[in-house]
Amino acid sequence: MALFRTKAIVLRSINLSETDKLTTFYTENFGKIKCVAKAARRIKSRFGAALEPLSHINLIYFGKENQELYRLNHCDILTSFQSVRENPEKLYTAVYFLELMDVTIREGDCQTKLFEFFLSALQCVENQSRLEPLRRVFELRLLALLGYSPSLGQCVVCRKEPINGWIGFSCFKGGIVCPVCIDQNPQEIRFQKGTLNYLKKLLSSDLKILERLKFPRAVEEELEYITHRMVLSHVGRELKSYPFIKLMAENAAHSLEDANNGQTRNQNG
Ligand SMILES: [Zn+2]
């Protein structure tokens, strides 16, 4: 038996029995792992709120190396992300990120870089007010860190740089299809060349400055379509938390439109 110490983020906690919980963590040093938390469901549990999804914690657990289920020994909270929990759009965005981490990462697959990216994305959810660019970047960069970085410079069919016109995106080949090749290789995803530049910008921008990036509404919709289709193609199904985000983004767009229309009416009247 070995004792493991690491920082971690709680991805998921489910009830295992009347007293115990089964919790999935993404850890800094050992990747994704699962632990049984004995007596975690008792009111005076020694783990307290540290096993709530989203908590950033210090974690100690034990077991044999590479086993499927470990035993939780100790955890204490570093960050609870309380302000994220209190705001529905922030909360659903964070829950979507947790779900995406859980479904795309295999147990034992460990990258410290991925942990740092995940934690800083959650900090951006907490600190930023415009979350749409962050959601797109999270999808793109997570796939890139897992080894599925999209090819955006050259056409995946002819290997040439695309000229102006409609550009396609092949989830199967993981990259863009130029306007010449798109005729022989029709793609479900098509967008204007200008959108490609925004896509490149998303792939290379620092997470902390994302809030400042401004996209035309039509480009924002295209970007959502492209990056989320990449996720769907990778995962093979829609994620449970995503429809809530869609709904909130649409409501936010409508209220913005209403506000703009109101302004125009006031100016005209
Ligand atoms: Zn081509």
mmCIF file of C-alpha atoms and ligand atoms in Angstrom:
data_model
loop_
_atom_site.group_PDB
_atom_site.id
_atom_site.type_symbol
_atom_site.label_atom_id
_atom_site.label_comp_id
_atom_site.label_asym_id
_atom_site.label_seq_id
_atom_site.Cartn_x
_atom_site.Cartn_y
_atom_site.Cartn_z
ATOM 1 C CA MET A 1 0.000 0.000 0.000
ATOM 2 C CA ALA A 2 1.249 3.458 -0.896
ATOM 3 C CA LEU A 3 0.145 6.899 0.208
ATOM 4 C CA PHE A 4 -0.345 9.511 -2.522
ATOM 5 C CA ARG A 5 -0.383 13.278 -2.016
ATOM 6 C CA THR A 6 -1.426 15.741 -4.700
ATOM 7 C CA LYS A 7 -3.558 18.763 -5.513
ATOM 8 C CA ALA A 8 -6.821 17.893 -7.246
ATOM 9 C CA ILE A 9 -10.133 19.159 -8.612
ATOM 10 C CA VAL A 10 -13.309 17.208 -7.853
ATOM 11 C CA LEU A 11 -14.985 16.144 -11.117
ATOM 12 C CA ARG A 12 -17.844 14.062 -9.769
ATOM 13 C CA SER A 13 -19.207 12.548 -6.551
ATOM 14 C CA ILE A 14 -21.849 9.836 -6.436
ATOM 15 C CA ASN A 15 -23.406 7.949 -3.548
ATOM 16 C CA LEU A 16 -21.975 4.463 -3.264
ATOM 17 C CA SER A 17 -23.934 3.233 -0.237
ATOM 18 C CA GLU A 18 -25.822 4.709 2.701
ATOM 19 C CA THR A 19 -22.600 6.019 4.154
ATOM 20 C CA ASP A 20 -19.963 6.090 1.403
ATOM 21 C CA LYS A 21 -19.271 8.174 -1.688
ATOM 22 C CA LEU A 22 -17.376 7.419 -4.875
ATOM 23 C CA THR A 23 -15.496 10.512 -6.050
ATOM 24 C CA THR A 24 -13.640 11.152 -9.306
ATOM 25 C CA PHE A 25 -10.736 13.627 -9.205
ATOM 26 C CA TYR A 26 -8.441 15.170 -11.743
ATOM 27 C CA THR A 27 -5.130 15.329 -9.899
ATOM 28 C CA GLU A 28 -2.008 17.361 -10.569
ATOM 29 C CA ASN A 29 0.413 14.430 -10.234
ATOM 30 C CA PHE A 30 -1.522 11.273 -11.125
ATOM 31 C CA GLY A 31 -4.161 12.296 -13.709
ATOM 32 C CA LYS A 32 -7.743 11.118 -13.293
ATOM 33 C CA ILE A 33 -8.390 8.786 -10.353
ATOM 34 C CA LYS A 34 -11.356 7.429 -8.381
ATOM 35 C CA CYS A 35 -11.563 7.104 -4.604
ATOM 36 C CA VAL A 36 -14.011 5.577 -2.172
ATOM 37 C CA ALA A 37 -14.725 8.076 0.600
ATOM 38 C CA LYS A 38 -15.775 6.078 3.654
ATOM 39 C CA ALA A 39 -18.518 7.647 5.789
ATOM 40 C CA ALA A 40 -18.541 10.754 3.532
ATOM 41 C CA ARG A 41 -22.347 10.849 3.609
ATOM 42 C CA ARG A 42 -22.521 11.199 7.399
ATOM 43 C CA ILE A 43 -23.618 14.675 8.534
ATOM 44 C CA LYS A 44 -20.417 15.176 10.489
ATOM 45 C CA SER A 45 -18.178 13.759 7.775
ATOM 46 C CA ARG A 46 -14.520 14.664 8.187
ATOM 47 C CA PHE A 47 -14.378 15.458 4.455
ATOM 48 C CA GLY A 48 -17.007 18.215 4.767
ATOM 49 C CA ALA A 49 -17.702 20.126 1.522
ATOM 50 C CA ALA A 50 -14.333 19.182 0.019
ATOM 51 C CA LEU A 51 -15.932 16.428 -2.078
ATOM 52 C CA GLU A 52 -18.376 18.784 -3.830
ATOM 53 C CA PRO A 53 -17.713 18.889 -7.599
ATOM 54 C CA LEU A 54 -15.526 21.882 -8.581
ATOM 55 C CA SER A 55 -13.640 22.063 -5.273
ATOM 56 C CA HIS A 56 -9.892 22.571 -5.657
ATOM 57 C CA ILE A 57 -8.311 20.588 -2.839
ATOM 58 C CA ASN A 58 -5.255 19.061 -1.227
ATOM 59 C CA LEU A 59 -5.780 15.314 -1.502
ATOM 60 C CA ILE A 60 -4.247 12.311 0.254
ATOM 61 C CA TYR A 61 -5.318 8.792 -0.728
ATOM 62 C CA PHE A 62 -3.905 5.314 -0.567
ATOM 63 C CA GLY A 63 -3.913 1.979 -2.339
ATOM 64 C CA LYS A 64 -1.791 -0.085 -4.684
ATOM 65 C CA GLU A 65 -0.359 1.748 -7.673
ATOM 66 C CA ASN A 66 -2.518 1.630 -10.844
ATOM 67 C CA GLN A 67 -5.497 0.073 -9.086
ATOM 68 C CA GLU A 68 -8.963 1.112 -10.175
ATOM 69 C CA LEU A 69 -10.326 2.355 -6.844
ATOM 70 C CA TYR A 70 -8.339 4.024 -4.098
ATOM 71 C CA ARG A 71 -9.311 4.866 -0.517
ATOM 72 C CA LEU A 72 -9.614 8.523 0.404
ATOM 73 C CA ASN A 73 -7.554 9.452 3.427
ATOM 74 C CA HIS A 74 -7.704 13.221 3.744
ATOM 75 C CA CYS A 75 -8.782 16.302 1.821
ATOM 76 C CA ASP A 76 -8.952 20.005 2.561
ATOM 77 C CA ILE A 77 -10.236 22.851 0.406
ATOM 78 C CA LEU A 78 -7.851 25.266 -1.334
ATOM 79 C CA THR A 79 -10.548 27.020 -3.415
ATOM 80 C CA SER A 80 -14.278 26.369 -3.241
ATOM 81 C CA PHE A 81 -15.165 28.635 -6.232
ATOM 82 C CA GLN A 82 -18.109 29.932 -4.205
ATOM 83 C CA SER A 83 -18.891 32.840 -6.583
ATOM 84 C CA VAL A 84 -19.082 30.362 -9.483
ATOM 85 C CA ARG A 85 -21.590 28.257 -7.535
ATOM 86 C CA GLU A 86 -23.806 31.312 -6.971
ATOM 87 C CA ASN A 87 -24.089 32.398 -10.635
ATOM 88 C CA PRO A 88 -26.053 30.071 -12.977
ATOM 89 C CA GLU A 89 -24.097 30.865 -16.165
ATOM 90 C CA LYS A 90 -20.738 30.469 -14.411
ATOM 91 C CA LEU A 91 -21.900 27.300 -12.683
ATOM 92 C CA TYR A 92 -23.137 25.582 -15.860
ATOM 93 C CA THR A 93 -19.983 26.584 -17.714
ATOM 94 C CA ALA A 94 -17.845 25.072 -14.944
ATOM 95 C CA VAL A 95 -20.026 21.942 -14.806
ATOM 96 C CA TYR A 96 -19.606 21.571 -18.582
ATOM 97 C CA PHE A 97 -15.813 21.800 -18.174
ATOM 98 C CA LEU A 98 -15.898 19.149 -15.408
ATOM 99 C CA GLU A 99 -18.032 16.834 -17.550
ATOM 100 C CA LEU A 100 -15.785 17.343 -20.562
ATOM 101 C CA MET A 101 -12.689 16.481 -18.492
ATOM 102 C CA ASP A 102 -14.429 13.416 -17.108
ATOM 103 C CA VAL A 103 -15.550 11.987 -20.467
ATOM 104 C CA THR A 104 -12.429 12.765 -22.526
ATOM 105 C CA ILE A 105 -9.661 11.732 -20.124
ATOM 106 C CA ARG A 106 -8.808 8.141 -19.366
ATOM 107 C CA GLU A 107 -7.796 7.096 -15.880
ATOM 108 C CA GLY A 108 -4.069 7.249 -15.261
ATOM 109 C CA ASP A 109 -3.519 9.550 -18.257
ATOM 110 C CA CYS A 110 -1.440 12.208 -16.508
ATOM 111 C CA GLN A 111 -0.284 15.604 -17.723
ATOM 112 C CA THR A 112 0.619 18.365 -15.269
ATOM 113 C CA LYS A 113 0.050 20.844 -18.116
ATOM 114 C CA LEU A 114 -3.559 19.678 -18.396
ATOM 115 C CA PHE A 115 -4.123 20.231 -14.671
ATOM 116 C CA GLU A 116 -2.708 23.763 -14.901
ATOM 117 C CA PHE A 117 -4.876 24.535 -17.926
ATOM 118 C CA PHE A 118 -7.992 23.146 -16.210
ATOM 119 C CA LEU A 119 -7.406 25.114 -13.008
ATOM 120 C CA SER A 120 -6.701 28.351 -14.835
ATOM 121 C CA ALA A 121 -9.848 27.871 -16.971
ATOM 122 C CA LEU A 122 -11.911 27.531 -13.761
ATOM 123 C CA GLN A 123 -10.252 30.664 -12.357
ATOM 124 C CA CYS A 124 -11.229 32.486 -15.568
ATOM 125 C CA VAL A 125 -14.846 31.294 -15.151
ATOM 126 C CA GLU A 126 -14.713 32.905 -11.715
ATOM 127 C CA ASN A 127 -13.092 36.180 -12.849
ATOM 128 C CA GLN A 128 -14.469 36.867 -16.321
ATOM 129 C CA SER A 129 -17.917 38.127 -17.201
ATOM 130 C CA ARG A 130 -18.028 37.148 -20.923
ATOM 131 C CA LEU A 131 -17.740 33.359 -20.919
ATOM 132 C CA GLU A 132 -18.467 32.495 -24.557
ATOM 133 C CA PRO A 133 -14.835 32.869 -25.810
ATOM 134 C CA LEU A 134 -13.662 30.847 -22.800
ATOM 135 C CA ARG A 135 -16.042 27.971 -23.586
ATOM 136 C CA ARG A 136 -14.757 27.826 -27.176
ATOM 137 C CA VAL A 137 -11.137 27.947 -26.096
ATOM 138 C CA PHE A 138 -11.685 25.268 -23.477
ATOM 139 C CA GLU A 139 -13.077 22.879 -26.110
ATOM 140 C CA LEU A 140 -10.306 23.631 -28.603
ATOM 141 C CA ARG A 141 -7.372 23.557 -26.193
ATOM 142 C CA LEU A 142 -8.510 20.517 -24.257
ATOM 143 C CA LEU A 143 -8.669 18.522 -27.499
ATOM 144 C CA ALA A 144 -5.278 19.943 -28.512
ATOM 145 C CA LEU A 145 -3.711 18.933 -25.172
ATOM 146 C CA LEU A 146 -5.136 15.439 -25.637
ATOM 147 C CA GLY A 147 -3.323 15.211 -28.975
ATOM 148 C CA TYR A 148 -6.118 16.350 -31.310
ATOM 149 C CA SER A 149 -4.930 19.804 -32.257
ATOM 150 C CA PRO A 150 -6.848 20.846 -35.403
ATOM 151 C CA SER A 151 -4.829 21.545 -38.536
ATOM 152 C CA LEU A 152 -5.738 25.172 -39.378
ATOM 153 C CA GLY A 153 -2.845 26.247 -41.619
ATOM 154 C CA GLN A 154 -3.111 23.804 -44.526
ATOM 155 C CA CYS A 155 -5.930 21.894 -46.201
ATOM 156 C CA VAL A 156 -6.032 18.295 -44.874
ATOM 157 C CA VAL A 157 -6.632 16.996 -48.436
ATOM 158 C CA CYS A 158 -4.184 18.884 -50.720
ATOM 159 C CA ARG A 159 -1.851 20.327 -48.031
ATOM 160 C CA LYS A 160 -2.097 23.821 -49.576
ATOM 161 C CA GLU A 161 -2.926 27.025 -47.739
ATOM 162 C CA PRO A 162 -6.540 27.999 -48.486
ATOM 163 C CA ILE A 163 -7.389 31.046 -50.578
ATOM 164 C CA ASN A 164 -10.535 33.135 -49.999
ATOM 165 C CA GLY A 165 -13.984 31.553 -50.132
ATOM 166 C CA TRP A 166 -15.906 28.922 -48.188
ATOM 167 C CA ILE A 167 -13.725 26.716 -46.060
ATOM 168 C CA GLY A 168 -14.773 23.335 -44.764
ATOM 169 C CA PHE A 169 -13.774 21.546 -41.582
ATOM 170 C CA SER A 170 -13.347 17.785 -41.429
ATOM 171 C CA CYS A 171 -13.746 16.389 -37.888
ATOM 172 C CA PHE A 172 -12.677 13.008 -39.271
ATOM 173 C CA LYS A 173 -9.367 14.333 -40.638
ATOM 174 C CA GLY A 174 -9.025 16.951 -37.904
ATOM 175 C CA GLY A 175 -8.549 20.065 -39.999
ATOM 176 C CA ILE A 176 -9.666 22.505 -42.659
ATOM 177 C CA VAL A 177 -10.612 21.657 -46.248
ATOM 178 C CA CYS A 178 -9.765 24.400 -48.785
ATOM 179 C CA PRO A 179 -12.311 25.945 -51.213
ATOM 180 C CA VAL A 180 -10.826 23.903 -54.109
ATOM 181 C CA CYS A 181 -11.054 20.516 -52.349
ATOM 182 C CA ILE A 182 -14.430 21.151 -50.717
ATOM 183 C CA ASP A 183 -16.222 20.412 -54.037
ATOM 184 C CA GLN A 184 -14.897 16.839 -54.110
ATOM 185 C CA ASN A 185 -15.078 16.505 -50.306
ATOM 186 C CA PRO A 186 -18.341 18.160 -49.177
ATOM 187 C CA GLN A 187 -18.211 18.989 -45.461
ATOM 188 C CA GLU A 188 -21.007 19.452 -42.973
ATOM 189 C CA ILE A 189 -19.076 22.327 -41.382
ATOM 190 C CA ARG A 190 -18.450 25.312 -43.682
ATOM 191 C CA PHE A 191 -17.401 28.828 -42.789
ATOM 192 C CA GLN A 192 -15.941 32.024 -44.265
ATOM 193 C CA LYS A 193 -12.168 32.470 -44.365
ATOM 194 C CA GLY A 194 -12.419 35.349 -41.846
ATOM 195 C CA THR A 195 -13.707 32.903 -39.205
ATOM 196 C CA LEU A 196 -10.550 30.839 -39.663
ATOM 197 C CA ASN A 197 -8.463 33.762 -38.372
ATOM 198 C CA TYR A 198 -10.635 33.976 -35.240
ATOM 199 C CA LEU A 199 -10.248 30.227 -34.765
ATOM 200 C CA LYS A 200 -6.444 30.556 -34.946
ATOM 201 C CA LYS A 201 -6.593 33.436 -32.472
ATOM 202 C CA LEU A 202 -8.597 31.297 -30.020
ATOM 203 C CA LEU A 203 -6.096 28.483 -30.261
ATOM 204 C CA SER A 204 -3.162 30.744 -29.369
ATOM 205 C CA SER A 205 -4.579 33.422 -27.016
ATOM 206 C CA ASP A 206 -3.777 33.597 -23.327
ATOM 207 C CA LEU A 207 -6.831 32.513 -21.297
ATOM 208 C CA LYS A 208 -6.626 35.611 -19.123
ATOM 209 C CA ILE A 209 -7.167 38.069 -21.992
ATOM 210 C CA LEU A 210 -10.029 36.181 -23.666
ATOM 211 C CA GLU A 211 -12.656 38.473 -22.247
ATOM 212 C CA ARG A 212 -11.202 41.313 -24.303
ATOM 213 C CA LEU A 213 -11.536 39.475 -27.640
ATOM 214 C CA LYS A 214 -14.536 40.754 -29.564
ATOM 215 C CA PHE A 215 -16.206 38.644 -32.233
ATOM 216 C CA PRO A 216 -19.035 39.631 -34.586
ATOM 217 C CA ARG A 217 -22.199 37.756 -33.570
ATOM 218 C CA ALA A 218 -22.224 35.655 -36.780
ATOM 219 C CA VAL A 219 -18.600 34.624 -36.207
ATOM 220 C CA GLU A 220 -19.389 33.710 -32.594
ATOM 221 C CA GLU A 221 -22.158 31.392 -33.829
ATOM 222 C CA GLU A 222 -19.858 29.789 -36.401
ATOM 223 C CA LEU A 223 -17.137 29.284 -33.803
ATOM 224 C CA GLU A 224 -19.591 27.607 -31.450
ATOM 225 C CA TYR A 225 -20.732 25.320 -34.247
ATOM 226 C CA ILE A 226 -17.157 24.363 -35.207
ATOM 227 C CA THR A 227 -15.596 23.773 -31.785
ATOM 228 C CA HIS A 228 -18.630 22.032 -30.304
ATOM 229 C CA ARG A 229 -18.886 19.739 -33.362
ATOM 230 C CA MET A 230 -15.261 18.806 -32.777
ATOM 231 C CA VAL A 231 -16.158 17.810 -29.213
ATOM 232 C CA LEU A 232 -19.235 15.842 -30.339
ATOM 233 C CA SER A 233 -17.201 14.023 -32.954
ATOM 234 C CA HIS A 234 -14.571 13.143 -30.332
ATOM 235 C CA VAL A 235 -16.970 12.113 -27.544
ATOM 236 C CA GLY A 236 -19.587 10.535 -29.829
ATOM 237 C CA ARG A 237 -22.591 12.102 -28.054
ATOM 238 C CA GLU A 238 -23.921 15.355 -26.587
ATOM 239 C CA LEU A 239 -22.870 16.149 -23.031
ATOM 240 C CA LYS A 240 -25.570 16.363 -20.369
ATOM 241 C CA SER A 241 -24.655 19.861 -19.202
ATOM 242 C CA TYR A 242 -24.427 21.474 -22.651
ATOM 243 C CA PRO A 243 -28.124 22.196 -23.430
ATOM 244 C CA PHE A 244 -28.286 24.415 -20.299
ATOM 245 C CA ILE A 245 -25.384 26.524 -21.535
ATOM 246 C CA LYS A 246 -26.971 26.849 -24.996
ATOM 247 C CA LEU A 247 -30.222 27.989 -23.451
ATOM 248 C CA MET A 248 -28.528 30.594 -21.282
ATOM 249 C CA ALA A 249 -26.386 31.900 -24.145
ATOM 250 C CA GLU A 250 -29.508 32.284 -26.322
ATOM 251 C CA ASN A 251 -31.404 34.093 -23.565
ATOM 252 C CA ALA A 252 -28.450 36.422 -23.013
ATOM 253 C CA ALA A 253 -28.293 37.169 -26.776
ATOM 254 C CA HIS A 254 -32.036 37.923 -26.880
ATOM 255 C CA SER A 255 -31.906 40.269 -23.921
ATOM 256 C CA LEU A 256 -28.952 42.045 -25.571
ATOM 257 C CA GLU A 257 -30.965 42.373 -28.789
ATOM 258 C CA ASP A 258 -33.961 43.693 -26.825
ATOM 259 C CA ALA A 259 -31.727 46.231 -25.103
ATOM 260 C CA ASN A 260 -30.275 47.342 -28.463
ATOM 261 C CA ASN A 261 -33.750 47.591 -30.021
ATOM 262 C CA GLY A 262 -34.913 49.602 -27.026
ATOM 263 C CA GLN A 263 -31.987 51.953 -27.511
ATOM 264 C CA THR A 264 -32.758 52.383 -31.226
ATOM 265 C CA ARG A 265 -36.439 53.039 -30.400
ATOM 266 C CA ASN A 266 -35.422 55.668 -27.860
ATOM 267 C CA GLN A 267 -33.077 57.319 -30.345
ATOM 268 C CA ASN A 268 -35.753 57.338 -33.056
ATOM 269 C CA GLY A 269 -38.552 58.377 -30.747
HETATM 270 ZN ZN ZN B 1 -7.288 21.452 -50.544
#
